Short mmCIF file of C-alpha atoms in Angstrom, two decimals:
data_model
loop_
_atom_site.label_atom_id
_atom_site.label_comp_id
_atom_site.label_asym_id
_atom_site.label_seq_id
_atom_site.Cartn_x
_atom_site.Cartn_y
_atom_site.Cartn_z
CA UNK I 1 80.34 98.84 62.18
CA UNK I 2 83.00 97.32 64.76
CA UNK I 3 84.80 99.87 66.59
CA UNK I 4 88.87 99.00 67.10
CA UNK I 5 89.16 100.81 69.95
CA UNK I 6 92.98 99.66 71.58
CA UNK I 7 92.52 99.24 75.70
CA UNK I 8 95.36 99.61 77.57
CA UNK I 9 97.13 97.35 79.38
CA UNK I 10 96.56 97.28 83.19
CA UNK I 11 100.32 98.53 83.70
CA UNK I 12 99.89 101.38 81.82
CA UNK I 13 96.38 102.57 83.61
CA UNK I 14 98.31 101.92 87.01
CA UNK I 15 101.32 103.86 86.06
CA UNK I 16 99.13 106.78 84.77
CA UNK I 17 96.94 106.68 87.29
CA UNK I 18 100.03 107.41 89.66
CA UNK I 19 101.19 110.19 87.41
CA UNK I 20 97.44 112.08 87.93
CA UNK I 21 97.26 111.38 91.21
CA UNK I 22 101.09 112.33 91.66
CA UNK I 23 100.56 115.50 89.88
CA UNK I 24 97.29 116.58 92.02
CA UNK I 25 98.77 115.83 95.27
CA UNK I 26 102.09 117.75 94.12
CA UNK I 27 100.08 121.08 93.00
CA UNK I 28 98.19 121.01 96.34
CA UNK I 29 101.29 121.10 97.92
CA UNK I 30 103.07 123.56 95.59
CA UNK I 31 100.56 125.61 94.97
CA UNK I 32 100.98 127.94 98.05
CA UNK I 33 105.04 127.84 97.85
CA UNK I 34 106.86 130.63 97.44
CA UNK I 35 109.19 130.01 94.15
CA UNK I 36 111.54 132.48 92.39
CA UNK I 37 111.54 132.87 88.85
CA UNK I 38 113.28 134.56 85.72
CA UNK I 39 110.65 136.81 83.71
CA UNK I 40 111.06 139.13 81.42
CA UNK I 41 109.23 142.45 81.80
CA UNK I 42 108.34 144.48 78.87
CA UNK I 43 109.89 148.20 78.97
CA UNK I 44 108.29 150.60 78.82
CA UNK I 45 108.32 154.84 78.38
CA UNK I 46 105.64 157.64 78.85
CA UNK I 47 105.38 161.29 79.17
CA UNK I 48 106.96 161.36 75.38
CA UNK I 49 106.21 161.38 71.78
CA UNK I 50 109.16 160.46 70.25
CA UNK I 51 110.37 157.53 69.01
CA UNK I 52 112.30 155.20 71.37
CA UNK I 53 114.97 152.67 69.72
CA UNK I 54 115.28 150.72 73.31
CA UNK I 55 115.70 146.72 74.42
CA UNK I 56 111.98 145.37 74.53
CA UNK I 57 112.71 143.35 77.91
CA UNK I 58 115.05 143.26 80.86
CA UNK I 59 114.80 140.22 82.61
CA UNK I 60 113.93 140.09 85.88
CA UNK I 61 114.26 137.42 89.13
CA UNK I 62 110.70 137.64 90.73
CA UNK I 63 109.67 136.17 93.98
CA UNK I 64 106.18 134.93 94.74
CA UNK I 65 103.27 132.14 95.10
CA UNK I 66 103.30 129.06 92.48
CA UNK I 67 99.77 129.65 91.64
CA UNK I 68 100.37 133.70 91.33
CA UNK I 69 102.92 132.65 88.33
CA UNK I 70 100.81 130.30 87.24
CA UNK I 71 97.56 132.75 86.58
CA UNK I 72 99.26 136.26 86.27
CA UNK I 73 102.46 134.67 84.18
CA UNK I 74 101.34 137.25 80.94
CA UNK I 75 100.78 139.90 82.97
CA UNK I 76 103.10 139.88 86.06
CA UNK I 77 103.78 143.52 85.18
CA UNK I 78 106.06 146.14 83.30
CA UNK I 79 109.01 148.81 83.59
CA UNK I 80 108.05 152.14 83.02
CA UNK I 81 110.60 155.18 82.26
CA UNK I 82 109.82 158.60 82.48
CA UNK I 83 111.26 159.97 79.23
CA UNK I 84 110.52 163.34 78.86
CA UNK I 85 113.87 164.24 79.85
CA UNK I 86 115.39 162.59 77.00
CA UNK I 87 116.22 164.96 73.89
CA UNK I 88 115.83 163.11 70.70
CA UNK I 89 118.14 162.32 67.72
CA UNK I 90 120.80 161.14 70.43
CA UNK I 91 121.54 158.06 72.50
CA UNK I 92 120.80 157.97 76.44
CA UNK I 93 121.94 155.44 79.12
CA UNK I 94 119.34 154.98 81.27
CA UNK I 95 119.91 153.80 84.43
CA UNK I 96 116.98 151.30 85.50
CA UNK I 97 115.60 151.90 89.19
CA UNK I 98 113.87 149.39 91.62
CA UNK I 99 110.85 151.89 91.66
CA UNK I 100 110.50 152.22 87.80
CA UNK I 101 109.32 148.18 87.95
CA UNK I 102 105.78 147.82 88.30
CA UNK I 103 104.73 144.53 89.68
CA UNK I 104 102.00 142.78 91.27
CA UNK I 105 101.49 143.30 95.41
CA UNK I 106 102.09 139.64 95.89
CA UNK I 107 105.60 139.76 93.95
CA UNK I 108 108.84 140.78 95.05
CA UNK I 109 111.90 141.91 93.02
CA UNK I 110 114.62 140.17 93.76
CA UNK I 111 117.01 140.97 90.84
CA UNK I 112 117.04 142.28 87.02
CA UNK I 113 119.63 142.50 84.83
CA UNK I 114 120.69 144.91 83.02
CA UNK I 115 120.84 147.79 85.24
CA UNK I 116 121.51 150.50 82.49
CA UNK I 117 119.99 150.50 79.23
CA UNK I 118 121.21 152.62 76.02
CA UNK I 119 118.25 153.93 74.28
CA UNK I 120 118.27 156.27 70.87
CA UNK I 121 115.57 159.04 70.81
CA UNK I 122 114.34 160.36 67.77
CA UNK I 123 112.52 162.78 66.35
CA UNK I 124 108.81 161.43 65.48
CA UNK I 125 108.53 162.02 61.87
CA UNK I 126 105.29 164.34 61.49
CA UNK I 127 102.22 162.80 58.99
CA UNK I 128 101.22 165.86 56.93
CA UNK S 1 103.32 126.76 72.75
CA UNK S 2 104.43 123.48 75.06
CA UNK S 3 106.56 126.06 77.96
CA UNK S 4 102.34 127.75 77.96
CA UNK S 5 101.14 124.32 78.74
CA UNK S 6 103.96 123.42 81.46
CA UNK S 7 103.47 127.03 82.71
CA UNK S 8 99.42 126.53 82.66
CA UNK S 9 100.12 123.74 84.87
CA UNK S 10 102.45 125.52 87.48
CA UNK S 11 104.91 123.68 86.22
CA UNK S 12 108.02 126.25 86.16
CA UNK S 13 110.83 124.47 86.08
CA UNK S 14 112.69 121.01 85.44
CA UNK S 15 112.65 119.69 88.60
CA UNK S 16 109.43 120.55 89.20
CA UNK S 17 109.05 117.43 86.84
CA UNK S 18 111.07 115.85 89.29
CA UNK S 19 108.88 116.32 92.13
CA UNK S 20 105.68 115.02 90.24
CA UNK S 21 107.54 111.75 89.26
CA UNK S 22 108.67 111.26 93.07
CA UNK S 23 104.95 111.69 94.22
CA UNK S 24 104.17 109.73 91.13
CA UNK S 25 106.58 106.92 92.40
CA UNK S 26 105.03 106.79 96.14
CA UNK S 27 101.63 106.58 95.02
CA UNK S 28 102.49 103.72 92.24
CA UNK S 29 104.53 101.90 95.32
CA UNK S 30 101.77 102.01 97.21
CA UNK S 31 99.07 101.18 95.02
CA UNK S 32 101.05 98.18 93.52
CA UNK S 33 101.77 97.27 97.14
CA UNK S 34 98.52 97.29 98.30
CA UNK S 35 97.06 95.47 94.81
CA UNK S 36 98.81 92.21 96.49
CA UNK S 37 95.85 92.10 98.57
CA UNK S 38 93.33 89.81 96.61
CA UNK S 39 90.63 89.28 98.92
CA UNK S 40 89.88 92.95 100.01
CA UNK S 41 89.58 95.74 97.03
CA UNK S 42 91.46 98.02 99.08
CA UNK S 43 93.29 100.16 95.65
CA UNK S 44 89.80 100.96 95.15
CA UNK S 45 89.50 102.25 98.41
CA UNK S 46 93.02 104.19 98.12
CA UNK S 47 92.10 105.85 95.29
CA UNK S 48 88.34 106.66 96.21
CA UNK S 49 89.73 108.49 99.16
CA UNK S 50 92.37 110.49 97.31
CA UNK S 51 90.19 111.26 94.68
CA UNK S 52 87.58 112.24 97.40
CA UNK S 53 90.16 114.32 98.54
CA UNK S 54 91.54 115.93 96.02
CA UNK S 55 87.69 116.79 94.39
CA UNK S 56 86.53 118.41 97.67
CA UNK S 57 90.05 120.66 97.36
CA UNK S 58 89.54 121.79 93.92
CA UNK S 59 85.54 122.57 94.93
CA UNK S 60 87.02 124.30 97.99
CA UNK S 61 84.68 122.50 100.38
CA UNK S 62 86.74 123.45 103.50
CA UNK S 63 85.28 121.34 105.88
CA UNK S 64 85.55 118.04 104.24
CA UNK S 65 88.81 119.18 102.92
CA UNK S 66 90.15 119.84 106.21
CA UNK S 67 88.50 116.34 107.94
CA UNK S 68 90.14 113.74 104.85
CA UNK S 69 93.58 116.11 105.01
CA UNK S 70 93.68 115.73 109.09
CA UNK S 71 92.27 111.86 109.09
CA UNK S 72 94.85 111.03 106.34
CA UNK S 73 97.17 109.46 108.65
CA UNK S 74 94.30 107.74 110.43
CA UNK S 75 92.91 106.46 107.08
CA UNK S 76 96.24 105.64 105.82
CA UNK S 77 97.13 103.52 109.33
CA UNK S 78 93.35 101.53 108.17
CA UNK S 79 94.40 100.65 105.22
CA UNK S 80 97.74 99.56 106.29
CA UNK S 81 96.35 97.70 109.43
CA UNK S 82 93.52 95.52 106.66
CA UNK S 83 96.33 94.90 104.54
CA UNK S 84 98.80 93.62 107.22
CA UNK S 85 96.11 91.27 108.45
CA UNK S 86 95.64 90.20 105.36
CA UNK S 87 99.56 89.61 104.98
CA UNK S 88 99.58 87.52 107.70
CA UNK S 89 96.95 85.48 107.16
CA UNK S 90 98.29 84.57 103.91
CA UNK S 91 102.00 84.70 105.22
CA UNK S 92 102.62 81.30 105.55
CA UNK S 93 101.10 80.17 102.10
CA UNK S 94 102.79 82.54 100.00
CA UNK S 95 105.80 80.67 100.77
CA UNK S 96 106.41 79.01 97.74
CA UNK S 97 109.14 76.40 98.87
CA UNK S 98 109.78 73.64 96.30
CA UNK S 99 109.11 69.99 97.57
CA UNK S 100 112.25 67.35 96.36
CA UNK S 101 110.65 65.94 93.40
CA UNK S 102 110.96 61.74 92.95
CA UNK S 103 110.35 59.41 90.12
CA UNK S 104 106.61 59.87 88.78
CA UNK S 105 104.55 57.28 89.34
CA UNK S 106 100.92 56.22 88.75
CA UNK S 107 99.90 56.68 91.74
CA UNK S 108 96.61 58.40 90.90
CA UNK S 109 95.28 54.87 89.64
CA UNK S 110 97.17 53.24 93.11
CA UNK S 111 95.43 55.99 95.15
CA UNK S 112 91.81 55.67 93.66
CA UNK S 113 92.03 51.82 93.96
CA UNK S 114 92.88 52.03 97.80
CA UNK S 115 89.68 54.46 98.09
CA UNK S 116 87.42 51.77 96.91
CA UNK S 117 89.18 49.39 98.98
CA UNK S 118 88.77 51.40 102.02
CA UNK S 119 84.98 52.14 100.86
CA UNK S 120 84.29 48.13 100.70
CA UNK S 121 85.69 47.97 103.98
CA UNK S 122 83.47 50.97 105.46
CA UNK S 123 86.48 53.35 105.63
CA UNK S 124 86.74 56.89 103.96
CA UNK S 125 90.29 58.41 103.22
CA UNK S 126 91.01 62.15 103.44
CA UNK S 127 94.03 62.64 101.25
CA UNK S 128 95.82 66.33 100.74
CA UNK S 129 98.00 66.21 98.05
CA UNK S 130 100.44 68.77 98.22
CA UNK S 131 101.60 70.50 95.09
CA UNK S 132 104.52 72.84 94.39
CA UNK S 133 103.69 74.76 97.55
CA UNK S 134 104.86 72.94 100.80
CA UNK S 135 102.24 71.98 102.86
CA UNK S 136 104.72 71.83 105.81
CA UNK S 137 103.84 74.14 108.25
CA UNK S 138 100.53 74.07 107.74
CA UNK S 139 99.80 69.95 108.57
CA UNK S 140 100.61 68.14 111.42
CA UNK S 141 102.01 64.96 110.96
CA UNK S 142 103.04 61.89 114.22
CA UNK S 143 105.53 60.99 112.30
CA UNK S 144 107.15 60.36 108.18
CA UNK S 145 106.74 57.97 106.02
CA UNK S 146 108.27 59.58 102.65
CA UNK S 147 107.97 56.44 100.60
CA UNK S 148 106.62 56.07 97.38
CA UNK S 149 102.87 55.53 97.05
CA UNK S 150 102.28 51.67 96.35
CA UNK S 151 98.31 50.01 96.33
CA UNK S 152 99.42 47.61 99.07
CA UNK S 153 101.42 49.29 101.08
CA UNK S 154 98.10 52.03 101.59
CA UNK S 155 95.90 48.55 101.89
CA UNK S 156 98.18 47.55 104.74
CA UNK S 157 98.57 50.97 106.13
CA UNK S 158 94.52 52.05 106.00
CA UNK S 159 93.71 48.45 107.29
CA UNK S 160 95.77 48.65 110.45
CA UNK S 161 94.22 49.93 113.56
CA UNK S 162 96.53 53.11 114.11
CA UNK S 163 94.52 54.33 111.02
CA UNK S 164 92.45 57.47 111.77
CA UNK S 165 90.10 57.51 109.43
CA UNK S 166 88.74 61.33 110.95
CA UNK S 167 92.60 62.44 110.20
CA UNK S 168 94.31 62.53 106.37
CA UNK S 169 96.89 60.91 103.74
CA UNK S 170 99.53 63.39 103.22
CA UNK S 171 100.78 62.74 99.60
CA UNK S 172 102.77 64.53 97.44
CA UNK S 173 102.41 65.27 93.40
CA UNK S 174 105.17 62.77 92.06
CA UNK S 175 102.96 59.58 94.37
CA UNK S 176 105.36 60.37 97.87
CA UNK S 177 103.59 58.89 101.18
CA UNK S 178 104.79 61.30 103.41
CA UNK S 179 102.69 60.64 106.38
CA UNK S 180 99.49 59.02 107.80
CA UNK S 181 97.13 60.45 110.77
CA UNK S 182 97.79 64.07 109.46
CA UNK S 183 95.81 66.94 110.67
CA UNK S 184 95.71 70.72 109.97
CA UNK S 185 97.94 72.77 111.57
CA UNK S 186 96.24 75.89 110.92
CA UNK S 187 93.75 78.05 113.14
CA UNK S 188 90.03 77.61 112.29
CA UNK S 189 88.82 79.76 109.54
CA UNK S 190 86.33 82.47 109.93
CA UNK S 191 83.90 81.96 106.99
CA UNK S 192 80.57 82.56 107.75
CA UNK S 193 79.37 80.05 104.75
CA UNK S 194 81.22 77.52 105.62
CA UNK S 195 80.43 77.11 108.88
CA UNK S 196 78.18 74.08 108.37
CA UNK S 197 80.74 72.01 106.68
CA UNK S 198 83.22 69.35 108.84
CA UNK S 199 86.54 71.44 110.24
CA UNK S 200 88.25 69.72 107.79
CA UNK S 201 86.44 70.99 104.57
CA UNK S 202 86.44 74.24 105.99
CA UNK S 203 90.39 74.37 106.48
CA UNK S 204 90.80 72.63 103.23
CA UNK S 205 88.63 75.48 101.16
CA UNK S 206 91.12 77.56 102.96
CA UNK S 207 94.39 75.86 101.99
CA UNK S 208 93.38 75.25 98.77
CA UNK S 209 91.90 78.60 98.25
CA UNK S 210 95.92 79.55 98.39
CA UNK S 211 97.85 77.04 97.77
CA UNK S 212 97.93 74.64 94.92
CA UNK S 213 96.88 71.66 97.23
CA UNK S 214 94.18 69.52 96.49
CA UNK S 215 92.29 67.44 98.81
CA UNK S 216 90.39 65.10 98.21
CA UNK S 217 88.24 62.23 100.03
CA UNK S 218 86.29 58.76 99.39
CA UNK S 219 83.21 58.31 100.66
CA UNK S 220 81.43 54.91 101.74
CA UNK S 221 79.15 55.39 98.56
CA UNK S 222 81.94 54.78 96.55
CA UNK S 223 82.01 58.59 95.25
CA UNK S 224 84.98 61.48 96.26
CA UNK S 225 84.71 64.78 97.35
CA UNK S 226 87.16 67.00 96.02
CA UNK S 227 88.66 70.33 97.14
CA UNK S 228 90.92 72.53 94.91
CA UNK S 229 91.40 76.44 94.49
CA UNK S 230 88.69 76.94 96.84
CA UNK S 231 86.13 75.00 95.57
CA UNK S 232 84.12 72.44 96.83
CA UNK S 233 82.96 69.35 94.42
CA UNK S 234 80.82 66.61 96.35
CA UNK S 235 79.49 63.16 94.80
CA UNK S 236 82.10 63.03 92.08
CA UNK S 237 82.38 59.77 90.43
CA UNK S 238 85.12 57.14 90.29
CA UNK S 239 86.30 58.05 86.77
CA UNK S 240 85.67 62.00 87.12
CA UNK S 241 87.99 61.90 90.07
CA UNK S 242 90.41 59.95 88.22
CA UNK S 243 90.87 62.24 85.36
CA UNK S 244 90.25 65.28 87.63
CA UNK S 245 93.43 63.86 89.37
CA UNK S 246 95.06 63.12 86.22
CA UNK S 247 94.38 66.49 85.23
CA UNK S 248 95.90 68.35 88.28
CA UNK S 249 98.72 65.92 87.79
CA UNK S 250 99.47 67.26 85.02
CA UNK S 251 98.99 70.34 85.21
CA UNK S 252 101.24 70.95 88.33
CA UNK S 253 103.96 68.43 87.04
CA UNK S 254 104.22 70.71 83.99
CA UNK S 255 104.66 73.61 85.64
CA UNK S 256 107.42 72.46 88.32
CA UNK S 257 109.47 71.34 85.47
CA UNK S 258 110.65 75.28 85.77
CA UNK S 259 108.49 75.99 82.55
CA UNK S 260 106.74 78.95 84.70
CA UNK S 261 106.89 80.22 88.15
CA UNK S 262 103.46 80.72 89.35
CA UNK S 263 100.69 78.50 88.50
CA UNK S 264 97.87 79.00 85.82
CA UNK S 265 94.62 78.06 88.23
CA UNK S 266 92.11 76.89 85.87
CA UNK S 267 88.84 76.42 86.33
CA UNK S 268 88.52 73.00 85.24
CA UNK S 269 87.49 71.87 89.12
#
């Protein structure tokens, strides 16, 4: 059976060529950077059992190494809220702090927006 | 699914992109740059040491790693310093200046008959004939002639004693006499297998090997040796030479029409 197999033209082995070796060179370089990024980190609340009505993210500027991102980018880290202060069947503004976010050693918080949150407790409905 | 894949490889923003396509750009520059160097392979050389590089990186081999990253310059400087030489040895013949063209004339047939004239008469004739490359600064010529070629004006010139036979014809493609007693203005090559041949086979493989000239000369067996593209044909009979001649003729008339800018070498010699 004769195979049709298509070889590319010289021009187009060169350019891509260029792009690999382009690319390699450029993550050696940028792998040890420092870059700052927008992430959203997933909230979070313990030390309750009711049911929180609450924003699932709050996005976040986060400062670290290119390859850190890169391998940690699912799992960069998380807000978590005390709630046991919050009585339920009524709304709450909760006012995020710096030490609620949870974050790997090598990142740094630089920003997150927003800085209070409005979340409705209520009253987990009992399975009898 | 496609942000996963930039993110996968640390790509995290647009101009990120960016950055890859400049690096992309320098290496391309200086692989196509370096790919104008036919006799030395040296874009196989670039890219064995980058990819030598970049495989003992990934491996983390530290040592190695650290030796090709601080050597780069050094290695980069060799390259540069093989492919400069290499520039200027071939400097002068990639100038590709156009010689006035005249009214064609058979002067193949007026050139071959003077050969056997000469060869009756004990005489060989070296004759470059220079194509759409200029042969000027690489001949030496006493003086001009710049007429065109006639049987008995060669007769008169080859039979006069001023004729060298040891020096060469300078002729051009359209059957222009542009000089007599010519000799190579060129310093002596360095091939090792060549080294046996007469100077002036060895510096005509070397024009010809870049150039579209051909050279060719009678001997006093009545058979031509002919040089073209490098090549080297000895014992070549009357009528081969003729439509070899007829051939490059041809060949290089056609293209200087305009038809194409560079010439198709073909292996026909």
């Amino acid at each position: 059976m004769k195979l049709n197999i298509a070889i590319p033209s010289k021009q187009f082995l060169t350019t891509l060529s260029a792009i690999i070796m382009g690319y390699l060179l450029w993550t050696i370089i940028a792998q040890h950077q420092s870059i700052t990024l927008y992430h959203d980190l997933p909230l979070c609340f313990y030390n309750t059992t009711e049911k929180i009505a609450a924003p699932e993210y709050v996005r976040c500027q986060l400062r670290g190494k290119r390859n850190d991102f890169c391998t940690f980018y699912h799992d960069l880290g998380a807000i978590h809220i005390d709630a046991h202060a919050y009585t339920p069947n009524e709304s709450h503004l909760v006012s995020i702090k710096p030490e609620d976010i949870f974050l790997r050693n090598d990142m740094q918080l630089v920003n997150y927006t927003p800085l209070t949150i409005k979340i409705d407790v209520q009253q987990k409905e009992e399975n009898t | 699914m496609p942000i996963a894949m930039l993110r996968y490889l640390m790509i995290m923003h647009w101009t990120d992109i960016l950055e890859i396509m400049l690096f992309a750009y320098i290496f391309y520059t200086v692989t196509a740059w370096l790919a104008q160097d036919k006799q030395t392979n040296l874009v196989a050389g670039f890219y064995g040491y980058c990819g030598t590089f970049f495989a003992v990186h990934y491996l983390q081999m530290q040592a190695a790693s650290s030796f090709l990253f601080l050597f780069s310059p050094v290695f980069l400087i060799f390259f540069f310093i093989i492919h400069q030489k290499n520039i200027q040895r071939n400097f002068i013949t990639h100038k590709n200046i156009q010689p006035a063209q005249t009214q064609k004339l058979p002067w193949v047939e007026e050139l071959i008959k003077s050969s056997l004239v000469a060869a009756t008469h004990n005489k060989k004739i070296i004759v470059v004939i220079e194509g759409s490359s200029s042969l000027q600064q690489m001949l030496h010529a006493p003086f001009f002639i710049d007429t065109p070629m006639h049987k008995s004006l060669i007769e008169l010139l080859l039979l006069s004693q001023s004729f060298d036979d040891n020096k060469m014809l300078w002729i051009t493609q359209h059957g222009l006499l542009r000089a007599l007693n010519v000799s190579w203005n060129t310093p002596a090559p360095e091939f090792e297998e060549t080294v046996s041949l007469p100077a002036w086979q060895q510096e005509a493989l070397l024009i010809t090997a870049h150039t579209d000239a051909l050279v060719f000369a009678s001997n006093v067996n009545r058979t031509f040796t002919i040089i073209a593209h490098g090549k080297k044909l000895d014992n070549v009979l009357t009528n081969q030479a003729l439509s070899m001649l007829h051939q490059y003729n041809k060949q290089y008339t056609f293209v200087t029409k305009g038809q194409k800018n560079e010439t198709q070498h073909s292996n026909t010699l």
